[in-house]
PDB file of C-alpha atoms in Angstrom:
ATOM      1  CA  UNK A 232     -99.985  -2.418 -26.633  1.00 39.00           C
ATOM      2  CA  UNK A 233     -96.565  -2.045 -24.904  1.00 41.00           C
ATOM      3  CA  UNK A 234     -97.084  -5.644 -23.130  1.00 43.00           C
ATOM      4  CA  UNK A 235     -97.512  -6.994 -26.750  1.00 42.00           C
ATOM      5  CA  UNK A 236     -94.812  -5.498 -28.430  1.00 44.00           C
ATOM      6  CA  UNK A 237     -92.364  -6.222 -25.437  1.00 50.00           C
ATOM      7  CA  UNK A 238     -93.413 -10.330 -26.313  1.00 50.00           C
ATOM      8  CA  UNK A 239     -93.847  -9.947 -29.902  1.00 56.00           C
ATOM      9  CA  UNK A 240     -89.765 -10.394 -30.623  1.00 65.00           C
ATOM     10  CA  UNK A 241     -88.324 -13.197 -27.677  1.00 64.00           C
ATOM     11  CA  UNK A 242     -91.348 -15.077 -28.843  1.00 65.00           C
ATOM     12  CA  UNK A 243     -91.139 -15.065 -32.085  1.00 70.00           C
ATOM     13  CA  UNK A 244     -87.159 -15.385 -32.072  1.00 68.00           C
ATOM     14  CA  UNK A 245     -88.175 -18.542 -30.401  1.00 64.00           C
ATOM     15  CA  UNK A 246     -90.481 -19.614 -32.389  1.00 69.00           C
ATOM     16  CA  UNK A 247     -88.728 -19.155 -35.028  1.00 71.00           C
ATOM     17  CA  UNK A 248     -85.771 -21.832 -34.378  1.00 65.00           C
ATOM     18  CA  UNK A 249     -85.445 -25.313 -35.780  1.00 63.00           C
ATOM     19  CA  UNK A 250     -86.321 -27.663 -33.580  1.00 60.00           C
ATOM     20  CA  UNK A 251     -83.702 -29.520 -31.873  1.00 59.00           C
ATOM     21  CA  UNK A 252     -81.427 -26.872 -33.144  1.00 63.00           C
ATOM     22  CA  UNK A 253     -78.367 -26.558 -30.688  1.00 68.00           C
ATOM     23  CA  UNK A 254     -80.143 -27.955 -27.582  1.00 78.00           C
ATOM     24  CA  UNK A 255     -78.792 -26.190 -24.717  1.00 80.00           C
ATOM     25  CA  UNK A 256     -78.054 -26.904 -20.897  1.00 86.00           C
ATOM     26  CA  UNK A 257     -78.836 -24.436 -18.217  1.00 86.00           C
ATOM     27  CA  UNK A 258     -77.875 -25.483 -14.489  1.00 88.00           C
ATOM     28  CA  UNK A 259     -78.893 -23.063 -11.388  1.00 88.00           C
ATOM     29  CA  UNK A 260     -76.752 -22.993  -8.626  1.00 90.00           C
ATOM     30  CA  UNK A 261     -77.109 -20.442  -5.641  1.00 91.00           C
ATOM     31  CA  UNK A 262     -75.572 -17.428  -7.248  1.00 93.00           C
ATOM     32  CA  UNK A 263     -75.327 -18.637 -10.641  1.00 93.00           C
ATOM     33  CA  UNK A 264     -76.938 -19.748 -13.925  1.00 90.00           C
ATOM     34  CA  UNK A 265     -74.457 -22.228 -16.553  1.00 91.00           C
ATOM     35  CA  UNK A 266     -75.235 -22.582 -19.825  1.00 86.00           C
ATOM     36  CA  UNK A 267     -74.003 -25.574 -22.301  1.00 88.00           C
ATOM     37  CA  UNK A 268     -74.308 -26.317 -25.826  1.00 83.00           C
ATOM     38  CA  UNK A 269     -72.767 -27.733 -29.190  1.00 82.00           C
ATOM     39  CA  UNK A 270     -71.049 -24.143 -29.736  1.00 80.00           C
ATOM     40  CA  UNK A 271     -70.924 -22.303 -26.637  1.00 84.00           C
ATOM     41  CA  UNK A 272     -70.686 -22.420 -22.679  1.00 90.00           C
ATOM     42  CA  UNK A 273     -70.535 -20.392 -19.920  1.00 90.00           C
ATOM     43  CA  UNK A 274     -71.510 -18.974 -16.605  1.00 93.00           C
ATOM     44  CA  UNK A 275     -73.428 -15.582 -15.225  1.00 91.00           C
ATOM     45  CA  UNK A 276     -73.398 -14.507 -11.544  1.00 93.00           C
ATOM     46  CA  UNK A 277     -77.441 -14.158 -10.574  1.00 91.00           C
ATOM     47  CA  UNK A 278     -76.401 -10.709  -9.521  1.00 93.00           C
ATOM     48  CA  UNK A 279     -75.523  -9.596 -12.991  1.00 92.00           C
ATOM     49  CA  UNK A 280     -79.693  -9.475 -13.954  1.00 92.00           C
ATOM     50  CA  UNK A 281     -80.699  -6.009 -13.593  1.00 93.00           C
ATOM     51  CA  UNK A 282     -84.196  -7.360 -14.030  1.00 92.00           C
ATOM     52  CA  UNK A 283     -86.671 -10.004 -15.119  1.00 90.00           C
ATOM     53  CA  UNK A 284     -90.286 -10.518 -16.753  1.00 90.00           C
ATOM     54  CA  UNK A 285     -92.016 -13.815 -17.717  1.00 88.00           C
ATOM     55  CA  UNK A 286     -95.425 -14.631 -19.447  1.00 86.00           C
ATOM     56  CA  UNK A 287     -97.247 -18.282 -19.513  1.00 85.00           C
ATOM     57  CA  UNK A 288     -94.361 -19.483 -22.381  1.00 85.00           C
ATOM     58  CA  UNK A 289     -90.742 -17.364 -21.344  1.00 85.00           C
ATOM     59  CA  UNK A 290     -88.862 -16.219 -18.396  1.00 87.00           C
ATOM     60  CA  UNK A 291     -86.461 -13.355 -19.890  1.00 88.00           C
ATOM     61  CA  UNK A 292     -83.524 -12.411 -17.589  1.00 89.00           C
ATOM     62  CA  UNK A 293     -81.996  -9.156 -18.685  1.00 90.00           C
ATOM     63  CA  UNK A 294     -78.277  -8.088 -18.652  1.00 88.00           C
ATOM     64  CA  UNK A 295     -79.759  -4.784 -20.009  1.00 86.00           C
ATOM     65  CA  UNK A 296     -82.262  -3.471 -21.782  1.00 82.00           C
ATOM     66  CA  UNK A 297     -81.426  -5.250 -25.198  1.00 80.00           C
ATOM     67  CA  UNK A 298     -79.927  -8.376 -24.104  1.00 84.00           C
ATOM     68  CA  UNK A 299     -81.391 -10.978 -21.873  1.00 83.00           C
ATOM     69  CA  UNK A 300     -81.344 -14.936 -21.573  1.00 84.00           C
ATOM     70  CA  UNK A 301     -84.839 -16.787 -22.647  1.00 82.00           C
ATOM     71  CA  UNK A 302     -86.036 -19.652 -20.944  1.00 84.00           C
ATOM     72  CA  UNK A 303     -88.886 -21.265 -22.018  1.00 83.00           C
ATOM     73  CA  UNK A 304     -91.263 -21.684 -18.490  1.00 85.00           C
ATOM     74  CA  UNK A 305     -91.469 -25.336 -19.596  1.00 83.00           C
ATOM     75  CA  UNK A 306     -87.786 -26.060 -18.463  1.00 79.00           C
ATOM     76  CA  UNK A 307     -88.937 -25.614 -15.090  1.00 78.00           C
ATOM     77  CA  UNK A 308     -90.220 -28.709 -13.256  1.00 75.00           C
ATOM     78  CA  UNK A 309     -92.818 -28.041 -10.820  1.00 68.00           C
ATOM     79  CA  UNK A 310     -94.329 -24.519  -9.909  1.00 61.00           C
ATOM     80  CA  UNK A 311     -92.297 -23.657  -7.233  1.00 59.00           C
ATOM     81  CA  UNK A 312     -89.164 -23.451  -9.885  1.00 59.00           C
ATOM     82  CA  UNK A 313     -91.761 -20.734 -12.180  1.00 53.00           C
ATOM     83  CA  UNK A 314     -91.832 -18.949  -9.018  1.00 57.00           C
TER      84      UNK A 314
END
């Protein structure tokens, strides 16, 4: 039940936005992940993730326990970018 729960709000957060709504840009780098859209930008050191999960839709990277950075696994090219 936890594993469900811990989905049930990224997903449907998600879900829930219009699509094409504020497309946004995310760039890797070695150290780094950028972000770019219509309202915002900006960049977070890899090293400030305390910790990660991901299902067969999202990748969630967490700054903390209540705030984390979705990306949908579909942004990724080819498997070895899931990995």
């Amino acid at each position: 039940i936890l594993g469900m729960l811990f989905w049930h709000r990224p997903r449907r957060t998600f879900r829930n936005l219009p699509p094409g709504a504020n497309p946004i840009e995310i760039t890797f780098s070695d150290d780094s992940i950028s972000t770019k859209s219509a309202v915002a930008s900006g960049t977070q050191l890899l090293s400030s993730f305390r910790r990660w999960k991901h299902n067969d839709d999202l990748v969630l990277l967490y700054f903390n326990s209540r705030i984390y950075l979705v990306l949908p696994r579909r942004a990724f090219v080819d498997d070895a970018q899931r990995q």
